mmCIF file of C-alpha atoms in Angstrom:
data_model
loop_
_atom_site.group_PDB
_atom_site.id
_atom_site.type_symbol
_atom_site.label_atom_id
_atom_site.label_comp_id
_atom_site.label_asym_id
_atom_site.label_seq_id
_atom_site.Cartn_x
_atom_site.Cartn_y
_atom_site.Cartn_z
ATOM 1 C CA MET A 1 89.986 90.486 55.645
ATOM 2 C CA GLN A 2 87.998 89.256 58.712
ATOM 3 C CA LEU A 3 87.752 85.795 60.041
ATOM 4 C CA ASP A 4 84.483 84.940 61.714
ATOM 5 C CA LEU A 5 84.976 81.614 63.395
ATOM 6 C CA ALA A 6 82.519 80.228 65.842
ATOM 7 C CA LEU A 7 83.931 78.803 68.946
ATOM 8 C CA SER A 8 83.027 75.346 67.614
ATOM 9 C CA ASP A 9 85.193 75.945 64.475
ATOM 10 C CA VAL A 10 88.407 76.626 66.481
ATOM 11 C CA PRO A 11 90.679 73.635 66.059
ATOM 12 C CA ARG A 12 91.136 71.804 69.394
ATOM 13 C CA SER A 13 93.488 69.003 70.280
ATOM 14 C CA GLY A 14 91.134 67.550 72.846
ATOM 15 C CA ARG A 15 93.606 68.201 75.704
ATOM 16 C CA GLU A 16 93.892 71.967 76.207
ATOM 17 C CA VAL A 17 96.458 72.693 78.931
ATOM 18 C CA TRP A 18 98.373 75.442 80.588
ATOM 19 C CA THR A 19 101.819 75.295 82.261
ATOM 20 C CA CYS A 20 102.184 76.593 85.765
ATOM 21 C CA SER A 21 104.588 79.527 85.952
ATOM 22 C CA VAL A 22 105.717 78.460 89.409
ATOM 23 C CA CYS A 23 106.386 74.714 89.219
ATOM 24 C CA GLU A 24 105.985 74.166 85.460
ATOM 25 C CA ASN A 25 103.446 71.472 85.967
ATOM 26 C CA THR A 26 100.940 70.839 83.014
ATOM 27 C CA ASN A 27 97.334 71.389 84.135
ATOM 28 C CA PRO A 28 93.990 71.071 82.242
ATOM 29 C CA LEU A 29 92.604 74.358 80.949
ATOM 30 C CA THR A 30 89.440 73.703 82.900
ATOM 31 C CA GLU A 31 91.331 74.090 86.289
ATOM 32 C CA SER A 32 92.378 77.534 87.309
ATOM 33 C CA LEU A 33 94.721 76.382 90.104
ATOM 34 C CA CYS A 34 97.863 74.163 89.589
ATOM 35 C CA SER A 35 97.271 70.704 90.998
ATOM 36 C CA VAL A 36 100.784 70.509 92.314
ATOM 37 C CA CYS A 37 101.611 73.931 93.951
ATOM 38 C CA GLY A 38 98.200 75.645 94.006
ATOM 39 C CA ALA A 39 99.366 78.687 91.981
ATOM 40 C CA SER A 40 96.684 80.448 89.898
ATOM 41 C CA ILE A 41 96.667 80.273 86.120
ATOM 42 C CA PHE A 42 96.716 84.132 86.290
ATOM 43 C CA ASP A 43 100.129 84.169 88.160
ATOM 44 C CA ALA A 44 101.779 83.922 84.695
ATOM 45 C CA PHE A 45 100.447 87.369 83.850
ATOM 46 C CA LYS A 46 101.732 89.087 87.028
ATOM 47 C CA GLU A 47 104.785 91.342 86.682
ATOM 48 C CA PRO A 48 107.862 90.079 88.560
ATOM 49 C CA PRO A 49 108.708 92.145 91.599
ATOM 50 C CA PRO A 50 111.288 94.800 90.895
ATOM 51 C CA GLU A 51 114.882 94.200 91.881
ATOM 52 C CA PRO A 52 115.660 95.570 95.360
ATOM 53 C CA ARG A 53 117.670 98.825 95.376
ATOM 54 C CA ASP A 54 120.861 99.386 97.425
ATOM 55 C CA PRO A 55 119.736 101.607 100.340
ATOM 56 C CA ARG A 56 123.237 103.111 100.629
ATOM 57 C CA ARG A 57 123.240 104.177 97.021
ATOM 58 C CA ALA A 58 119.803 105.798 97.473
ATOM 59 C CA LEU A 59 121.148 107.669 100.472
ATOM 60 C CA ILE A 60 124.235 108.879 98.678
ATOM 61 C CA ARG A 61 122.221 109.940 95.639
ATOM 62 C CA GLY A 62 119.804 111.715 97.877
ATOM 63 C CA LEU A 63 122.653 113.595 99.710
ATOM 64 C CA VAL A 64 124.284 114.689 96.400
ATOM 65 C CA VAL A 65 121.101 115.939 94.659
ATOM 66 C CA PRO A 66 117.839 116.455 96.522
ATOM 67 C CA GLY A 67 115.261 113.948 95.350
ATOM 68 C CA LEU A 68 117.663 111.825 93.325
ATOM 69 C CA GLY A 69 117.708 109.053 95.931
ATOM 70 C CA HIS A 70 113.879 108.808 95.505
ATOM 71 C CA PHE A 71 114.233 108.361 91.819
ATOM 72 C CA TYR A 72 116.761 105.539 92.455
ATOM 73 C CA ALA A 73 114.392 103.968 94.903
ATOM 74 C CA ARG A 74 111.545 104.132 92.339
ATOM 75 C CA GLN A 75 109.587 106.975 94.007
ATOM 76 C CA ALA A 76 109.879 109.554 91.324
ATOM 77 C CA LEU A 77 106.888 111.727 92.238
ATOM 78 C CA LEU A 78 108.192 112.082 95.914
ATOM 79 C CA GLY A 79 111.643 112.703 94.456
ATOM 80 C CA VAL A 80 110.257 115.617 92.474
ATOM 81 C CA SER A 81 108.472 116.981 95.500
ATOM 82 C CA VAL A 82 111.442 116.679 97.736
ATOM 83 C CA ALA A 83 113.776 118.310 95.177
ATOM 84 C CA ALA A 84 111.338 121.128 94.479
ATOM 85 C CA LEU A 85 110.797 121.951 98.120
ATOM 86 C CA ALA A 86 114.407 121.669 99.161
ATOM 87 C CA LEU A 87 115.460 123.884 96.300
ATOM 88 C CA ILE A 88 112.731 126.406 96.851
ATOM 89 C CA GLY A 89 113.581 126.747 100.428
ATOM 90 C CA VAL A 90 117.345 127.147 99.923
ATOM 91 C CA VAL A 91 117.092 129.438 96.875
ATOM 92 C CA LEU A 92 114.314 131.669 98.204
ATOM 93 C CA GLY A 93 116.081 131.790 101.580
ATOM 94 C CA ILE A 94 119.284 133.081 99.916
ATOM 95 C CA VAL A 95 117.249 135.606 98.053
ATOM 96 C CA LEU A 96 115.573 136.916 101.261
ATOM 97 C CA ILE A 97 118.929 137.098 102.973
ATOM 98 C CA GLN A 98 120.335 139.150 100.228
ATOM 99 C CA HIS A 99 117.333 141.552 100.480
ATOM 100 C CA GLY A 100 117.849 142.163 104.181
ATOM 101 C CA VAL A 101 115.197 139.765 105.494
ATOM 102 C CA LYS A 102 117.750 137.663 107.315
ATOM 103 C CA LEU A 103 115.682 135.761 109.821
ATOM 104 C CA ALA A 104 113.072 134.596 107.391
ATOM 105 C CA GLY A 105 115.799 133.833 104.828
ATOM 106 C CA LEU A 106 117.756 131.817 107.298
ATOM 107 C CA GLY A 107 114.662 129.963 108.327
ATOM 108 C CA LEU A 108 113.871 129.006 104.712
ATOM 109 C CA VAL A 109 117.514 127.944 104.083
ATOM 110 C CA LEU A 110 117.406 125.715 107.138
ATOM 111 C CA LEU A 111 114.033 124.307 106.161
ATOM 112 C CA GLY A 112 115.271 123.543 102.685
ATOM 113 C CA VAL A 113 118.383 121.768 104.021
ATOM 114 C CA ALA A 114 116.269 119.825 106.503
ATOM 115 C CA VAL A 115 113.933 118.628 103.665
ATOM 116 C CA TRP A 116 117.016 117.684 101.683
ATOM 117 C CA LEU A 117 118.535 115.585 104.428
ATOM 118 C CA THR A 118 115.337 114.120 105.573
ATOM 119 C CA GLY A 119 114.542 113.231 101.928
ATOM 120 C CA ALA A 120 117.916 111.469 101.532
ATOM 121 C CA MET A 121 117.069 109.374 104.694
ATOM 122 C CA ASP A 122 113.549 108.659 103.376
ATOM 123 C CA ALA A 123 115.122 107.435 99.965
ATOM 124 C CA TYR A 124 117.269 105.091 102.111
ATOM 125 C CA ARG A 125 114.039 103.831 103.864
ATOM 126 C CA TRP A 126 112.168 103.420 100.536
ATOM 127 C CA ALA A 127 115.128 101.322 99.195
ATOM 128 C CA ARG A 128 115.024 99.171 102.282
ATOM 129 C CA GLN A 129 111.288 98.779 101.725
ATOM 130 C CA GLU A 130 110.304 100.335 104.990
ATOM 131 C CA PRO A 131 107.399 102.539 104.050
ATOM 132 C CA ASP A 132 106.134 102.824 107.590
ATOM 133 C CA GLU A 133 109.271 104.726 108.585
ATOM 134 C CA ILE A 134 108.966 107.483 105.842
ATOM 135 C CA LEU A 135 108.797 110.920 107.228
ATOM 136 C CA LEU A 136 108.193 113.186 104.190
ATOM 137 C CA ARG A 137 104.775 111.871 103.071
ATOM 138 C CA PRO A 138 102.624 113.995 100.639
ATOM 139 C CA ARG A 139 100.651 115.588 103.524
ATOM 140 C CA VAL A 140 103.892 116.590 105.321
ATOM 141 C CA LEU A 141 105.336 118.081 102.123
ATOM 142 C CA THR A 142 102.157 119.982 101.575
ATOM 143 C CA ALA A 143 102.324 121.406 105.124
ATOM 144 C CA ILE A 144 105.959 122.434 104.670
ATOM 145 C CA MET A 145 105.081 124.147 101.446
ATOM 146 C CA ALA A 146 102.299 126.052 103.285
ATOM 147 C CA VAL A 147 104.947 127.202 105.834
ATOM 148 C CA VAL A 148 107.237 128.396 103.077
ATOM 149 C CA LEU A 149 104.328 130.408 101.426
ATOM 150 C CA ILE A 150 103.454 131.904 104.906
ATOM 151 C CA VAL A 151 107.070 132.942 105.510
ATOM 152 C CA LEU A 152 107.245 134.487 102.007
ATOM 153 C CA ILE A 153 104.048 136.393 102.526
ATOM 154 C CA ALA A 154 105.259 137.587 106.005
ATOM 155 C CA ALA A 155 108.602 138.668 104.565
ATOM 156 C CA ALA A 156 106.924 140.580 101.676
ATOM 157 C CA MET A 157 104.623 142.278 104.141
ATOM 158 C CA SER A 158 107.376 143.272 106.558
ATOM 159 C CA THR A 159 109.466 144.853 103.809
ATOM 160 C CA GLY A 160 106.482 146.591 102.148
ATOM 161 C CA GLY A 161 106.544 144.234 99.116
ATOM 162 C CA ALA A 162 110.151 145.349 98.176
ATOM 163 C CA ALA A 163 111.543 141.783 98.551
#
């Protein structure tokens, strides 16, 4: 069943109004701004800002599990990146140390731990809504990943591919 009503067929009360979502003043539908507070008719459709997160909780979560503080601070993609890079550095570093490539392995472990700790501090900054203070941005994470790959390639070449 389909209803085809022309605009002139829609019942009208003669006084179409909208209620301001800020001050609850009633305004004519022909006006897009509230006559009392100046808010837009479209403000009612905006999502409310998210509740602020406790920076200390973000820091603690980030220290316990790499990237978890970012998830708490609503930065999930960065959290995944921090977690992956920290774990890759630590795990591959341990593997290299076990295979006799101690210097490269130690470097990767230290790099992984540095990413982990810096990520925890960045989660704290995200929760405080200080995005200008963030250190581990996507470009930085990409550069760190390139360093990890270069170290792995150098380690593999130095051991003849046995690692």
